mmCIF file of C-alpha atoms in Angstrom:
data_model
loop_
_atom_site.group_PDB
_atom_site.id
_atom_site.type_symbol
_atom_site.label_atom_id
_atom_site.label_comp_id
_atom_site.label_asym_id
_atom_site.label_seq_id
_atom_site.Cartn_x
_atom_site.Cartn_y
_atom_site.Cartn_z
ATOM 1 C CA MET Z 1 220.450 132.199 10.776
ATOM 2 C CA LYS Z 2 219.493 134.541 13.600
ATOM 3 C CA ASP Z 3 221.750 137.094 15.211
ATOM 4 C CA MET Z 4 223.143 136.125 18.582
ATOM 5 C CA THR Z 5 223.645 138.334 21.597
ATOM 6 C CA VAL Z 6 227.242 138.315 22.775
ATOM 7 C CA SER Z 7 227.855 138.763 26.492
ATOM 8 C CA THR Z 8 230.991 140.402 27.812
ATOM 9 C CA LYS Z 9 233.250 138.018 29.701
ATOM 10 C CA LEU Z 10 235.905 138.833 32.259
ATOM 11 C CA SER Z 11 238.570 137.679 29.787
ATOM 12 C CA ASP Z 12 237.361 140.245 27.197
ATOM 13 C CA ILE Z 13 238.130 143.224 29.430
ATOM 14 C CA LYS Z 14 241.213 145.266 28.497
ATOM 15 C CA ARG Z 15 242.431 147.675 31.169
ATOM 16 C CA SER Z 16 244.343 150.803 30.247
ATOM 17 C CA TRP Z 17 246.049 153.456 32.382
ATOM 18 C CA HIS Z 18 244.862 157.072 32.751
ATOM 19 C CA LEU Z 19 246.843 159.935 34.248
ATOM 20 C CA PHE Z 20 244.958 162.911 35.712
ATOM 21 C CA ASP Z 21 246.703 166.105 36.803
ATOM 22 C CA ALA Z 22 244.586 167.712 39.553
ATOM 23 C CA LYS Z 23 246.589 170.943 39.640
ATOM 24 C CA GLY Z 24 244.114 173.837 39.577
ATOM 25 C CA LYS Z 25 241.127 171.594 38.746
ATOM 26 C CA ILE Z 26 237.748 171.751 40.493
ATOM 27 C CA LEU Z 27 237.246 168.778 42.844
ATOM 28 C CA GLY Z 28 233.805 167.657 41.647
ATOM 29 C CA ARG Z 29 234.560 167.921 37.941
ATOM 30 C CA ILE Z 30 237.770 165.911 37.989
ATOM 31 C CA SER Z 31 236.279 163.390 40.442
ATOM 32 C CA SER Z 32 233.442 162.574 38.054
ATOM 33 C CA GLU Z 33 235.940 161.994 35.217
ATOM 34 C CA ILE Z 34 238.001 159.725 37.483
ATOM 35 C CA ALA Z 35 234.887 157.785 38.530
ATOM 36 C CA LYS Z 36 233.874 157.246 34.881
ATOM 37 C CA ALA Z 37 237.331 155.853 34.103
ATOM 38 C CA LEU Z 38 237.246 153.545 37.152
ATOM 39 C CA ILE Z 39 233.763 152.262 36.267
ATOM 40 C CA GLY Z 40 234.577 151.841 32.560
ATOM 41 C CA LYS Z 41 231.421 153.577 31.326
ATOM 42 C CA SER Z 42 233.046 154.793 28.108
ATOM 43 C CA LYS Z 43 233.956 151.301 26.918
ATOM 44 C CA PRO Z 44 231.825 149.683 24.205
ATOM 45 C CA TYR Z 45 231.652 146.396 26.107
ATOM 46 C CA PHE Z 46 230.569 147.930 29.454
ATOM 47 C CA VAL Z 47 228.200 145.822 31.569
ATOM 48 C CA ASN Z 48 226.977 146.527 35.089
ATOM 49 C CA ASN Z 49 227.764 143.110 36.529
ATOM 50 C CA LEU Z 50 231.495 143.083 35.664
ATOM 51 C CA ASP Z 51 234.329 145.366 36.676
ATOM 52 C CA CYS Z 52 235.227 146.916 33.295
ATOM 53 C CA GLY Z 53 237.157 149.930 34.582
ATOM 54 C CA ASP Z 54 240.700 151.132 34.010
ATOM 55 C CA TYR Z 55 243.621 152.072 36.246
ATOM 56 C CA VAL Z 56 243.777 155.738 37.278
ATOM 57 C CA VAL Z 57 246.762 157.696 38.586
ATOM 58 C CA VAL Z 58 246.106 161.181 39.996
ATOM 59 C CA ILE Z 59 248.973 163.608 40.593
ATOM 60 C CA ASN Z 60 249.101 167.011 42.353
ATOM 61 C CA ALA Z 61 246.231 166.174 44.717
ATOM 62 C CA SER Z 62 247.377 168.833 47.178
ATOM 63 C CA GLU Z 63 246.680 171.578 44.601
ATOM 64 C CA ILE Z 64 243.017 170.731 43.948
ATOM 65 C CA LYS Z 65 240.501 173.596 44.079
ATOM 66 C CA VAL Z 66 236.957 173.808 45.396
ATOM 67 C CA SER Z 67 234.336 176.389 44.492
ATOM 68 C CA GLY Z 68 232.519 178.803 46.755
ATOM 69 C CA LYS Z 69 233.018 178.666 50.520
ATOM 70 C CA LYS Z 70 233.576 174.906 50.635
ATOM 71 C CA GLU Z 71 237.174 175.388 51.740
ATOM 72 C CA ILE Z 72 235.994 176.426 55.211
ATOM 73 C CA GLN Z 73 232.400 175.123 55.307
ATOM 74 C CA LYS Z 74 232.702 171.555 53.966
ATOM 75 C CA LYS Z 75 233.044 168.970 56.724
ATOM 76 C CA TYR Z 76 234.084 165.327 56.658
ATOM 77 C CA SER Z 77 232.789 163.134 59.465
ATOM 78 C CA ARG Z 78 233.446 159.603 60.665
ATOM 79 C CA HIS Z 79 232.618 157.482 63.685
ATOM 80 C CA SER Z 80 234.840 154.918 65.375
ATOM 81 C CA GLY Z 81 231.918 152.845 66.651
ATOM 82 C CA TYR Z 82 232.683 153.650 70.274
ATOM 83 C CA PRO Z 83 230.814 156.114 72.517
ATOM 84 C CA GLY Z 84 232.185 159.603 71.935
ATOM 85 C CA GLY Z 85 233.983 158.417 68.806
ATOM 86 C CA TYR Z 86 232.434 160.955 66.410
ATOM 87 C CA LYS Z 87 235.148 162.904 64.583
ATOM 88 C CA GLU Z 88 234.589 165.850 62.288
ATOM 89 C CA GLU Z 89 237.085 167.910 60.318
ATOM 90 C CA THR Z 90 236.894 170.651 57.712
ATOM 91 C CA LEU Z 91 238.376 170.538 54.234
ATOM 92 C CA VAL Z 92 241.271 172.751 55.372
ATOM 93 C CA GLU Z 93 242.162 170.347 58.188
ATOM 94 C CA LEU Z 94 241.914 167.319 55.884
ATOM 95 C CA ARG Z 95 244.096 169.067 53.291
ATOM 96 C CA GLN Z 96 246.791 169.601 55.933
ATOM 97 C CA ARG Z 97 246.539 166.050 57.300
ATOM 98 C CA ASN Z 98 246.257 164.061 54.041
ATOM 99 C CA PRO Z 99 245.359 165.853 50.765
ATOM 100 C CA THR Z 100 244.938 162.592 48.839
ATOM 101 C CA GLU Z 101 241.912 161.664 50.947
ATOM 102 C CA ILE Z 102 239.950 164.643 49.574
ATOM 103 C CA ILE Z 103 239.894 163.128 46.084
ATOM 104 C CA ARG Z 104 239.418 159.590 47.421
ATOM 105 C CA PHE Z 105 236.280 160.598 49.375
ATOM 106 C CA ALA Z 106 234.853 162.501 46.381
ATOM 107 C CA VAL Z 107 235.396 159.570 43.992
ATOM 108 C CA LEU Z 108 234.101 157.070 46.563
ATOM 109 C CA GLY Z 109 230.773 158.898 46.633
ATOM 110 C CA MET Z 110 230.513 158.705 42.831
ATOM 111 C CA LEU Z 111 231.163 154.972 42.511
ATOM 112 C CA PRO Z 112 228.262 152.497 42.579
ATOM 113 C CA GLN Z 113 227.510 151.105 46.025
ATOM 114 C CA ASN Z 114 227.858 147.397 45.291
ATOM 115 C CA LYS Z 115 230.379 144.565 45.578
ATOM 116 C CA LEU Z 116 232.513 145.929 42.722
ATOM 117 C CA ARG Z 117 233.151 149.248 44.485
ATOM 118 C CA ALA Z 118 236.191 148.059 46.466
ATOM 119 C CA LYS Z 119 237.776 146.550 43.334
ATOM 120 C CA MET Z 120 237.281 149.806 41.443
ATOM 121 C CA LEU Z 121 238.734 151.875 44.267
ATOM 122 C CA ALA Z 122 241.756 149.555 44.481
ATOM 123 C CA ARG Z 123 242.753 150.694 40.964
ATOM 124 C CA LEU Z 124 242.868 154.367 42.022
ATOM 125 C CA PHE Z 125 246.336 155.690 42.895
ATOM 126 C CA ILE Z 126 246.536 159.253 44.247
ATOM 127 C CA PHE Z 127 249.746 161.222 44.843
ATOM 128 C CA LYS Z 128 250.009 164.649 46.457
ATOM 129 C CA ASP Z 129 252.700 165.934 44.064
ATOM 130 C CA GLU Z 130 254.158 165.224 40.596
ATOM 131 C CA GLU Z 131 256.223 162.227 41.720
ATOM 132 C CA HIS Z 132 254.590 158.816 41.366
ATOM 133 C CA SER Z 133 255.742 155.213 41.095
ATOM 134 C CA TYR Z 134 253.826 154.342 37.899
ATOM 135 C CA LYS Z 135 255.945 156.258 35.389
ATOM 136 C CA ASP Z 136 256.705 153.051 33.489
ATOM 137 C CA LYS Z 137 252.999 152.801 32.576
ATOM 138 C CA PHE Z 138 253.226 156.201 30.862
ATOM 139 C CA LYS Z 139 256.453 155.756 28.899
ATOM 140 C CA SER Z 140 255.390 157.971 26.025
ATOM 141 C CA GLN Z 141 254.669 161.600 26.840
ATOM 142 C CA ASN Z 142 251.710 161.471 24.387
ATOM 143 C CA SER Z 143 249.541 159.427 26.762
ATOM 144 C CA LYS Z 144 249.946 162.080 29.459
ATOM 145 C CA ILE Z 145 249.104 164.911 27.062
ATOM 146 C CA LYS Z 146 246.031 163.082 25.725
ATOM 147 C CA THR Z 147 244.663 162.573 29.211
ATOM 148 C CA LYS Z 148 245.160 166.219 30.126
ATOM 149 C CA ALA Z 149 243.632 167.391 26.841
ATOM 150 C CA LYS Z 150 240.624 165.108 27.248
ATOM 151 C CA THR Z 151 239.754 166.567 30.667
ATOM 152 C CA GLU Z 152 240.314 170.139 29.523
ATOM 153 C CA GLU Z 153 238.309 169.533 26.330
ATOM 154 C CA LYS Z 154 235.257 168.423 28.293
ATOM 155 C CA LYS Z 155 235.511 171.452 30.602
ATOM 156 C CA ALA Z 156 235.467 173.908 27.673
#
C-alpha cells in the first residue's frame, strides 16, 4: 500500500490566542512576530491557500519604540481619492491621534497581499494600554508569561 498525501482542511485548523505586550518593544520586531502568528506559519499543518492563523491581542501599543530617527522622519500617507485629498502625517502625529494604527500599519505590510489578508487582519486586536476585553481568553497567567517569554527569547 502506498503512502497518501493528506491535505489540510478548514475543519482541521485549531486557532489559539496569543497576547503580545508592546511596552518597550521595537516596532518592526514585534510586528513580524504578530504577522507570523496571524498567518499561522509556525503550525505543522500550514498551507498557503487556507487561513491557518491564530488570534492576536496586543496591549500597550502607545508605548512602542522605534529605532533611529524614525520618530520624526517616518511618514504615513493616504489619499481620499478626491483632488487635493493627499494627507501625510509623521509617526509622532499618528501616535498622538491613534497609537494602535502604528502597529496595524506595520503588520498590514507584513501580511500576504491576497484574499486572506482581510480575514487575518480581522483577528488582530490592538489596545493602547493594559486594559482589554479578551481577558477571559487568557484565564491562566501562564499563557501570558509564555507569550512574553517567547518574544523575549527570540530577541536574545
